[in-house]
Amino acid sequence: MRKNIVAGNWKMNTTVSEGVALAKEVSEAVKAANPKCEVVICTPFTHLCPVAGVIDTAVLGLGAENCADHEKGAYTGEVSAAMVASTGATHVILGHSERRQYYGETSETLREKVALALANGLTPIFCIGEVLAERENGTFNEVVAKQVEEGLFNLSAEDFGKIVLAYEPVWAIGTGKTATAEQAEDMHAWIRSVIAGKYGKEVAENTSILYGGSCKPSNAAELFAKPDVDGGLIGGAALKCADFMGIVNAF
Ligand code: PEP
């Protein structure tokens, strides 16, 4: 079944002690709020173990922001999906635009990462989205469809059903420029139609598609009210408990 989800992406922010304090605060706030959506925080690798020890995993999911495209071995500096899972994490963000843009991640490497995440029982939060030039030249639907097709359409319908998608227009990430609720809804409906074309309507209807890009307490309710927007992937606003909870409580 399709779920409403609000997931925080902490990116490369907070020291371990700051992150543990924030995670504890968020866990307690989520417990008190009893929200109408699933809530997840995705933290740097270094934070996963200590954060897993202080949050209530019955109310708050934990995820990494990336994992390696190899199972194990001589890949200095990499962190495998099995290592992520062994911390107690349940989710992993894959294909974030910052990884695609700054670290050259391609659909090919992402297919490996998705397969390894699934094999280790992690839920991939798979990010897609167009850059500003593609929004302006009108190719955004094709660009996003291609990212979904190339990154995920090798999966069986059963495995595809384990994926959470996050549509994040790159021009809206960290810029303060949010897609309008109508732009988000149009794209989410388009993504759902692309999924339906491959896996059928039932799988498409059951896929959670989150919106990401300068989502904040003041615009979350309007975005989440759209029928094809199933929640948010939250960057900057996930770093302050009150802001993050303002978004969680928009459901
Ligand atoms: C993100 O990086 O996933 C994101 C949505 O960032 P922000 O909310 O800061 O735009």
PDB file of C-alpha atoms and ligand atoms in Angstrom:
ATOM      1  CA  MET A   1       0.000   0.000   0.000  1.00  0.00           C
ATOM      2  CA  ARG A   2       1.032   3.543  -0.777  1.00  0.00           C
ATOM      3  CA  LYS A   3       2.194   5.366   2.335  1.00  0.00           C
ATOM      4  CA  ASN A   4       2.573   9.012   3.256  1.00  0.00           C
ATOM      5  CA  ILE A   5       6.177   9.605   4.272  1.00  0.00           C
ATOM      6  CA  VAL A   6       8.227  12.574   5.417  1.00  0.00           C
ATOM      7  CA  ALA A   7      11.955  11.843   5.255  1.00  0.00           C
ATOM      8  CA  GLY A   8      14.744  14.166   6.360  1.00  0.00           C
ATOM      9  CA  ASN A   9      17.998  14.335   4.432  1.00  0.00           C
ATOM     10  CA  TRP A  10      20.606  15.791   6.740  1.00  0.00           C
ATOM     11  CA  LYS A  11      23.291  15.854   4.011  1.00  0.00           C
ATOM     12  CA  MET A  12      26.797  16.654   5.355  1.00  0.00           C
ATOM     13  CA  ASN A  13      25.606  18.523   8.420  1.00  0.00           C
ATOM     14  CA  THR A  14      26.023  18.111  12.195  1.00  0.00           C
ATOM     15  CA  THR A  15      28.752  16.471  14.239  1.00  0.00           C
ATOM     16  CA  VAL A  16      27.919  13.144  15.866  1.00  0.00           C
ATOM     17  CA  SER A  17      26.945  14.754  19.179  1.00  0.00           C
ATOM     18  CA  GLU A  18      24.821  17.411  17.449  1.00  0.00           C
ATOM     19  CA  GLY A  19      23.174  14.747  15.298  1.00  0.00           C
ATOM     20  CA  VAL A  20      22.409  12.479  18.250  1.00  0.00           C
ATOM     21  CA  ALA A  21      20.810  15.410  20.095  1.00  0.00           C
ATOM     22  CA  LEU A  22      18.707  16.345  17.043  1.00  0.00           C
ATOM     23  CA  ALA A  23      17.637  12.739  16.436  1.00  0.00           C
ATOM     24  CA  LYS A  24      16.589  12.357  20.072  1.00  0.00           C
ATOM     25  CA  GLU A  25      14.572  15.577  19.894  1.00  0.00           C
ATOM     26  CA  VAL A  26      12.878  14.477  16.654  1.00  0.00           C
ATOM     27  CA  SER A  27      12.123  10.999  18.013  1.00  0.00           C
ATOM     28  CA  GLU A  28      10.474  12.444  21.126  1.00  0.00           C
ATOM     29  CA  ALA A  29       8.531  15.007  19.070  1.00  0.00           C
ATOM     30  CA  VAL A  30       7.270  12.348  16.642  1.00  0.00           C
ATOM     31  CA  LYS A  31       6.203  10.127  19.524  1.00  0.00           C
ATOM     32  CA  ALA A  32       4.245  12.987  21.097  1.00  0.00           C
ATOM     33  CA  ALA A  33       2.691  14.094  17.785  1.00  0.00           C
ATOM     34  CA  ASN A  34       1.455  10.681  16.619  1.00  0.00           C
ATOM     35  CA  PRO A  35       1.632  11.867  12.986  1.00  0.00           C
ATOM     36  CA  LYS A  36      -0.479  10.708  10.060  1.00  0.00           C
ATOM     37  CA  CYS A  37       2.604   9.738   8.065  1.00  0.00           C
ATOM     38  CA  GLU A  38       5.709   7.604   8.371  1.00  0.00           C
ATOM     39  CA  VAL A  39       8.733   9.650   9.475  1.00  0.00           C
ATOM     40  CA  VAL A  40      12.352   8.857   8.597  1.00  0.00           C
ATOM     41  CA  ILE A  41      15.638  10.674   9.193  1.00  0.00           C
ATOM     42  CA  CYS A  42      18.575  10.009   6.857  1.00  0.00           C
ATOM     43  CA  THR A  43      21.892  10.886   8.453  1.00  0.00           C
ATOM     44  CA  PRO A  44      25.594  10.754   7.613  1.00  0.00           C
ATOM     45  CA  PHE A  45      27.122   7.254   7.920  1.00  0.00           C
ATOM     46  CA  THR A  46      29.048   8.228  11.056  1.00  0.00           C
ATOM     47  CA  HIS A  47      25.775   9.001  12.854  1.00  0.00           C
ATOM     48  CA  LEU A  48      23.802   5.852  12.078  1.00  0.00           C
ATOM     49  CA  CYS A  49      24.920   3.666  14.998  1.00  0.00           C
ATOM     50  CA  PRO A  50      24.686   6.257  17.763  1.00  0.00           C
ATOM     51  CA  VAL A  51      21.413   7.623  16.365  1.00  0.00           C
ATOM     52  CA  ALA A  52      19.939   4.103  16.181  1.00  0.00           C
ATOM     53  CA  GLY A  53      20.697   3.833  19.890  1.00  0.00           C
ATOM     54  CA  VAL A  54      18.704   6.911  20.913  1.00  0.00           C
ATOM     55  CA  ILE A  55      15.626   6.950  18.660  1.00  0.00           C
ATOM     56  CA  ASP A  56      12.437   4.975  19.095  1.00  0.00           C
ATOM     57  CA  THR A  57      12.411   2.946  15.883  1.00  0.00           C
ATOM     58  CA  ALA A  58       8.733   2.162  16.384  1.00  0.00           C
ATOM     59  CA  VAL A  59       7.938   5.788  15.477  1.00  0.00           C
ATOM     60  CA  LEU A  60      10.988   6.994  13.567  1.00  0.00           C
ATOM     61  CA  GLY A  61      12.799   5.276  10.703  1.00  0.00           C
ATOM     62  CA  LEU A  62      16.514   5.699  10.106  1.00  0.00           C
ATOM     63  CA  GLY A  63      18.285   5.850   6.774  1.00  0.00           C
ATOM     64  CA  ALA A  64      21.648   6.510   5.149  1.00  0.00           C
ATOM     65  CA  GLU A  65      22.196   9.047   2.386  1.00  0.00           C
ATOM     66  CA  ASN A  66      24.042   6.692   0.042  1.00  0.00           C
ATOM     67  CA  CYS A  67      25.625   3.252  -0.153  1.00  0.00           C
ATOM     68  CA  ALA A  68      28.306   1.591  -2.270  1.00  0.00           C
ATOM     69  CA  ASP A  69      27.701  -0.010  -5.658  1.00  0.00           C
ATOM     70  CA  HIS A  70      29.761  -3.073  -4.669  1.00  0.00           C
ATOM     71  CA  GLU A  71      29.000  -5.728  -2.114  1.00  0.00           C
ATOM     72  CA  LYS A  72      32.322  -5.607  -0.200  1.00  0.00           C
ATOM     73  CA  GLY A  73      36.081  -5.636  -0.608  1.00  0.00           C
ATOM     74  CA  ALA A  74      38.796  -3.279  -1.772  1.00  0.00           C
ATOM     75  CA  TYR A  75      36.800  -0.063  -2.184  1.00  0.00           C
ATOM     76  CA  THR A  76      38.552   2.278   0.247  1.00  0.00           C
ATOM     77  CA  GLY A  77      36.245   4.837   1.780  1.00  0.00           C
ATOM     78  CA  GLU A  78      33.016   3.219   0.650  1.00  0.00           C
ATOM     79  CA  VAL A  79      30.185   1.992   2.893  1.00  0.00           C
ATOM     80  CA  SER A  80      28.224  -1.049   1.777  1.00  0.00           C
ATOM     81  CA  ALA A  81      24.474  -1.634   1.945  1.00  0.00           C
ATOM     82  CA  ALA A  82      25.135  -4.513   4.369  1.00  0.00           C
ATOM     83  CA  MET A  83      27.086  -2.151   6.648  1.00  0.00           C
ATOM     84  CA  VAL A  84      24.240   0.365   6.545  1.00  0.00           C
ATOM     85  CA  ALA A  85      21.694  -2.335   7.373  1.00  0.00           C
ATOM     86  CA  SER A  86      23.873  -3.612  10.233  1.00  0.00           C
ATOM     87  CA  THR A  87      23.523  -0.260  12.024  1.00  0.00           C
ATOM     88  CA  GLY A  88      19.774  -0.708  12.325  1.00  0.00           C
ATOM     89  CA  ALA A  89      18.989   1.613   9.426  1.00  0.00           C
ATOM     90  CA  THR A  90      15.990   0.676   7.292  1.00  0.00           C
ATOM     91  CA  HIS A  91      16.237   3.185   4.426  1.00  0.00           C
ATOM     92  CA  VAL A  92      18.820   4.588   2.057  1.00  0.00           C
ATOM     93  CA  ILE A  93      18.619   7.634  -0.218  1.00  0.00           C
ATOM     94  CA  LEU A  94      19.959   6.754  -3.675  1.00  0.00           C
ATOM     95  CA  GLY A  95      20.577   8.925  -6.712  1.00  0.00           C
ATOM     96  CA  HIS A  96      20.257  12.268  -4.962  1.00  0.00           C
ATOM     97  CA  SER A  97      20.992  15.021  -7.485  1.00  0.00           C
ATOM     98  CA  GLU A  98      24.058  16.067  -5.468  1.00  0.00           C
ATOM     99  CA  ARG A  99      25.455  12.541  -5.891  1.00  0.00           C
ATOM    100  CA  ARG A 100      24.595  12.514  -9.597  1.00  0.00           C
ATOM    101  CA  GLN A 101      26.038  16.006 -10.125  1.00  0.00           C
ATOM    102  CA  TYR A 102      29.149  16.068  -7.893  1.00  0.00           C
ATOM    103  CA  TYR A 103      30.098  12.377  -7.756  1.00  0.00           C
ATOM    104  CA  GLY A 104      29.177  11.303 -11.270  1.00  0.00           C
ATOM    105  CA  GLU A 105      26.549   8.748 -10.301  1.00  0.00           C
ATOM    106  CA  THR A 106      24.935   7.222 -13.365  1.00  0.00           C
ATOM    107  CA  SER A 107      21.890   5.036 -13.864  1.00  0.00           C
ATOM    108  CA  GLU A 108      24.271   2.111 -14.246  1.00  0.00           C
ATOM    109  CA  THR A 109      25.852   2.551 -10.799  1.00  0.00           C
ATOM    110  CA  LEU A 110      22.445   3.310  -9.316  1.00  0.00           C
ATOM    111  CA  ARG A 111      21.039   0.007 -10.565  1.00  0.00           C
ATOM    112  CA  GLU A 112      23.825  -1.753  -8.624  1.00  0.00           C
ATOM    113  CA  LYS A 113      23.147   0.300  -5.510  1.00  0.00           C
ATOM    114  CA  VAL A 114      19.401  -0.352  -5.669  1.00  0.00           C
ATOM    115  CA  ALA A 115      19.971  -4.104  -6.063  1.00  0.00           C
ATOM    116  CA  LEU A 116      22.350  -4.189  -3.083  1.00  0.00           C
ATOM    117  CA  ALA A 117      20.047  -2.057  -0.936  1.00  0.00           C
ATOM    118  CA  LEU A 118      17.113  -4.379  -1.653  1.00  0.00           C
ATOM    119  CA  ALA A 119      19.219  -7.490  -1.087  1.00  0.00           C
ATOM    120  CA  ASN A 120      20.046  -6.137   2.367  1.00  0.00           C
ATOM    121  CA  GLY A 121      16.456  -5.317   3.248  1.00  0.00           C
ATOM    122  CA  LEU A 122      16.810  -1.542   2.907  1.00  0.00           C
ATOM    123  CA  THR A 123      14.105   0.642   1.381  1.00  0.00           C
ATOM    124  CA  PRO A 124      15.660   2.813  -1.333  1.00  0.00           C
ATOM    125  CA  ILE A 125      14.418   6.411  -1.512  1.00  0.00           C
ATOM    126  CA  PHE A 126      15.280   6.873  -5.173  1.00  0.00           C
ATOM    127  CA  CYS A 127      15.693  10.492  -6.272  1.00  0.00           C
ATOM    128  CA  ILE A 128      14.914  11.878  -9.714  1.00  0.00           C
ATOM    129  CA  GLY A 129      14.506  15.385 -11.055  1.00  0.00           C
ATOM    130  CA  GLU A 130      15.376  17.780 -13.835  1.00  0.00           C
ATOM    131  CA  VAL A 131      17.809  20.701 -13.821  1.00  0.00           C
ATOM    132  CA  LEU A 132      16.688  24.265 -14.502  1.00  0.00           C
ATOM    133  CA  ALA A 133      17.637  24.195 -18.207  1.00  0.00           C
ATOM    134  CA  GLU A 134      15.479  21.091 -18.698  1.00  0.00           C
ATOM    135  CA  ARG A 135      12.542  22.724 -16.919  1.00  0.00           C
ATOM    136  CA  GLU A 136      12.961  25.791 -19.125  1.00  0.00           C
ATOM    137  CA  ASN A 137      13.393  23.931 -22.437  1.00  0.00           C
ATOM    138  CA  GLY A 138      10.372  21.733 -21.723  1.00  0.00           C
ATOM    139  CA  THR A 139      12.166  18.363 -21.695  1.00  0.00           C
ATOM    140  CA  PHE A 140      11.552  17.733 -17.969  1.00  0.00           C
ATOM    141  CA  ASN A 141       8.978  14.954 -18.382  1.00  0.00           C
ATOM    142  CA  GLU A 142      11.252  12.950 -20.695  1.00  0.00           C
ATOM    143  CA  VAL A 143      14.302  13.539 -18.472  1.00  0.00           C
ATOM    144  CA  VAL A 144      12.543  12.274 -15.357  1.00  0.00           C
ATOM    145  CA  ALA A 145      10.938   9.312 -17.169  1.00  0.00           C
ATOM    146  CA  LYS A 146      14.391   8.309 -18.414  1.00  0.00           C
ATOM    147  CA  GLN A 147      15.839   8.440 -14.882  1.00  0.00           C
ATOM    148  CA  VAL A 148      13.046   6.178 -13.617  1.00  0.00           C
ATOM    149  CA  GLU A 149      13.295   3.787 -16.576  1.00  0.00           C
ATOM    150  CA  GLU A 150      17.089   3.523 -16.599  1.00  0.00           C
ATOM    151  CA  GLY A 151      17.497   3.340 -12.827  1.00  0.00           C
ATOM    152  CA  LEU A 152      14.632   1.061 -11.877  1.00  0.00           C
ATOM    153  CA  PHE A 153      12.853  -0.674 -14.726  1.00  0.00           C
ATOM    154  CA  ASN A 154      15.208  -3.660 -14.578  1.00  0.00           C
ATOM    155  CA  LEU A 155      13.434  -4.599 -11.314  1.00  0.00           C
ATOM    156  CA  SER A 156      10.687  -7.183 -10.995  1.00  0.00           C
ATOM    157  CA  ALA A 157       7.268  -5.765 -10.092  1.00  0.00           C
ATOM    158  CA  GLU A 158       7.721  -7.220  -6.607  1.00  0.00           C
ATOM    159  CA  ASP A 159      11.035  -5.409  -6.091  1.00  0.00           C
ATOM    160  CA  PHE A 160       9.763  -2.205  -7.685  1.00  0.00           C
ATOM    161  CA  GLY A 161       7.023  -2.270  -5.043  1.00  0.00           C
ATOM    162  CA  LYS A 162       9.717  -1.818  -2.371  1.00  0.00           C
ATOM    163  CA  ILE A 163      10.967   1.485  -3.835  1.00  0.00           C
ATOM    164  CA  VAL A 164      10.030   4.969  -2.616  1.00  0.00           C
ATOM    165  CA  LEU A 165      10.508   7.664  -5.250  1.00  0.00           C
ATOM    166  CA  ALA A 166      11.431  11.264  -4.519  1.00  0.00           C
ATOM    167  CA  TYR A 167      10.849  13.848  -7.238  1.00  0.00           C
ATOM    168  CA  GLU A 168      13.286  16.659  -6.564  1.00  0.00           C
ATOM    169  CA  PRO A 169      13.552  19.351  -9.226  1.00  0.00           C
ATOM    170  CA  VAL A 170      17.237  20.294  -8.959  1.00  0.00           C
ATOM    171  CA  TRP A 171      16.402  23.996  -9.378  1.00  0.00           C
ATOM    172  CA  ALA A 172      14.362  23.825  -6.168  1.00  0.00           C
ATOM    173  CA  ILE A 173      16.911  22.067  -3.937  1.00  0.00           C
ATOM    174  CA  GLY A 174      18.386  24.366  -1.319  1.00  0.00           C
ATOM    175  CA  THR A 175      17.455  27.409  -3.399  1.00  0.00           C
ATOM    176  CA  GLY A 176      14.339  28.512  -1.542  1.00  0.00           C
ATOM    177  CA  LYS A 177      12.522  28.143  -4.887  1.00  0.00           C
ATOM    178  CA  THR A 178       9.774  25.537  -4.462  1.00  0.00           C
ATOM    179  CA  ALA A 179       7.938  23.933  -7.365  1.00  0.00           C
ATOM    180  CA  THR A 180       4.319  25.037  -7.233  1.00  0.00           C
ATOM    181  CA  ALA A 181       1.909  22.432  -5.912  1.00  0.00           C
ATOM    182  CA  GLU A 182       0.531  22.190  -9.485  1.00  0.00           C
ATOM    183  CA  GLN A 183       4.002  21.594 -10.983  1.00  0.00           C
ATOM    184  CA  ALA A 184       4.661  18.901  -8.369  1.00  0.00           C
ATOM    185  CA  GLU A 185       1.276  17.254  -8.936  1.00  0.00           C
ATOM    186  CA  ASP A 186       1.704  17.273 -12.742  1.00  0.00           C
ATOM    187  CA  MET A 187       5.102  15.612 -12.463  1.00  0.00           C
ATOM    188  CA  HIS A 188       4.005  13.062  -9.853  1.00  0.00           C
ATOM    189  CA  ALA A 189       0.993  12.094 -11.995  1.00  0.00           C
ATOM    190  CA  TRP A 190       3.324  11.781 -14.997  1.00  0.00           C
ATOM    191  CA  ILE A 191       5.754   9.567 -13.055  1.00  0.00           C
ATOM    192  CA  ARG A 192       2.834   7.390 -11.936  1.00  0.00           C
ATOM    193  CA  SER A 193       1.707   7.018 -15.563  1.00  0.00           C
ATOM    194  CA  VAL A 194       5.242   5.981 -16.587  1.00  0.00           C
ATOM    195  CA  ILE A 195       5.235   3.342 -13.819  1.00  0.00           C
ATOM    196  CA  ALA A 196       1.768   2.164 -14.878  1.00  0.00           C
ATOM    197  CA  GLY A 197       3.032   1.742 -18.451  1.00  0.00           C
ATOM    198  CA  LYS A 198       5.680  -0.692 -17.241  1.00  0.00           C
ATOM    199  CA  TYR A 199       4.185  -2.429 -14.182  1.00  0.00           C
ATOM    200  CA  GLY A 200       0.455  -1.715 -14.445  1.00  0.00           C
ATOM    201  CA  LYS A 201      -1.928   0.602 -12.649  1.00  0.00           C
ATOM    202  CA  GLU A 202      -1.973  -1.264  -9.337  1.00  0.00           C
ATOM    203  CA  VAL A 203       1.799  -1.050  -8.820  1.00  0.00           C
ATOM    204  CA  ALA A 204       1.752   2.625  -9.880  1.00  0.00           C
ATOM    205  CA  GLU A 205      -1.064   3.444  -7.458  1.00  0.00           C
ATOM    206  CA  ASN A 206       0.809   1.725  -4.646  1.00  0.00           C
ATOM    207  CA  THR A 207       4.089   3.622  -5.179  1.00  0.00           C
ATOM    208  CA  SER A 208       4.866   6.417  -2.734  1.00  0.00           C
ATOM    209  CA  ILE A 209       6.204   9.471  -4.573  1.00  0.00           C
ATOM    210  CA  LEU A 210       7.657  12.195  -2.340  1.00  0.00           C
ATOM    211  CA  TYR A 211       8.352  15.797  -3.328  1.00  0.00           C
ATOM    212  CA  GLY A 212      11.644  17.437  -2.417  1.00  0.00           C
ATOM    213  CA  GLY A 213      12.991  20.934  -2.956  1.00  0.00           C
ATOM    214  CA  SER A 214      12.712  23.785  -0.446  1.00  0.00           C
ATOM    215  CA  CYS A 215       9.762  22.157   1.266  1.00  0.00           C
ATOM    216  CA  LYS A 216       9.010  23.954   4.537  1.00  0.00           C
ATOM    217  CA  PRO A 217       6.217  24.225   7.110  1.00  0.00           C
ATOM    218  CA  SER A 218       4.633  27.081   5.149  1.00  0.00           C
ATOM    219  CA  ASN A 219       4.239  25.185   1.861  1.00  0.00           C
ATOM    220  CA  ALA A 220       4.045  21.519   2.924  1.00  0.00           C
ATOM    221  CA  ALA A 221       0.286  21.341   3.461  1.00  0.00           C
ATOM    222  CA  GLU A 222      -0.476  22.681  -0.031  1.00  0.00           C
ATOM    223  CA  LEU A 223       1.977  20.233  -1.629  1.00  0.00           C
ATOM    224  CA  PHE A 224       0.802  17.238   0.427  1.00  0.00           C
ATOM    225  CA  ALA A 225      -2.856  17.999  -0.374  1.00  0.00           C
ATOM    226  CA  LYS A 226      -2.226  17.063  -4.015  1.00  0.00           C
ATOM    227  CA  PRO A 227      -3.478  13.548  -4.790  1.00  0.00           C
ATOM    228  CA  ASP A 228      -0.214  12.235  -6.235  1.00  0.00           C
ATOM    229  CA  VAL A 229       2.129  13.825  -3.677  1.00  0.00           C
ATOM    230  CA  ASP A 230       2.692  11.286  -0.911  1.00  0.00           C
ATOM    231  CA  GLY A 231       5.005  13.300   1.301  1.00  0.00           C
ATOM    232  CA  GLY A 232       8.365  14.983   1.207  1.00  0.00           C
ATOM    233  CA  LEU A 233      12.119  14.542   1.208  1.00  0.00           C
ATOM    234  CA  ILE A 234      13.336  17.424   3.307  1.00  0.00           C
ATOM    235  CA  GLY A 235      16.822  18.930   3.301  1.00  0.00           C
ATOM    236  CA  GLY A 236      17.443  22.224   5.099  1.00  0.00           C
ATOM    237  CA  ALA A 237      14.233  22.153   7.121  1.00  0.00           C
ATOM    238  CA  ALA A 238      15.114  18.709   8.523  1.00  0.00           C
ATOM    239  CA  LEU A 239      17.946  20.235  10.553  1.00  0.00           C
ATOM    240  CA  LYS A 240      15.636  22.024  12.982  1.00  0.00           C
ATOM    241  CA  CYS A 241      13.219  19.846  14.904  1.00  0.00           C
ATOM    242  CA  ALA A 242      10.464  22.471  14.944  1.00  0.00           C
ATOM    243  CA  ASP A 243      10.639  23.026  11.173  1.00  0.00           C
ATOM    244  CA  PHE A 244      10.762  19.308  10.436  1.00  0.00           C
ATOM    245  CA  MET A 245       7.797  18.663  12.717  1.00  0.00           C
ATOM    246  CA  GLY A 246       5.916  21.545  11.067  1.00  0.00           C
ATOM    247  CA  ILE A 247       6.228  19.575   7.813  1.00  0.00           C
ATOM    248  CA  VAL A 248       5.408  16.198   9.419  1.00  0.00           C
ATOM    249  CA  ASN A 249       2.301  17.736  10.958  1.00  0.00           C
ATOM    250  CA  ALA A 250       1.188  19.159   7.601  1.00  0.00           C
ATOM    251  CA  PHE A 251      -0.478  15.759   7.033  1.00  0.00           C
TER     252      PHE A 251
HETATM  253  C1  PEP B   1      17.205  17.583  -0.604  1.00  0.00           C
HETATM  254  O1  PEP B   1      18.391  17.823  -0.707  1.00  0.00           O
HETATM  255  O2  PEP B   1      16.809  16.407  -0.673  1.00  0.00           O
HETATM  256  C2  PEP B   1      16.287  18.721  -0.399  1.00  0.00           C
HETATM  257  C3  PEP B   1      15.033  18.562  -0.679  1.00  0.00           C
HETATM  258  O3  PEP B   1      16.852  19.876   0.066  1.00  0.00           O
HETATM  259  P1  PEP B   1      16.087  21.233   0.511  1.00  0.00           P
HETATM  260  O4  PEP B   1      14.846  20.814   1.246  1.00  0.00           O
HETATM  261  O5  PEP B   1      17.062  21.954   1.362  1.00  0.00           O
HETATM  262  O6  PEP B   1      15.750  21.952  -0.758  1.00  0.00           O
END
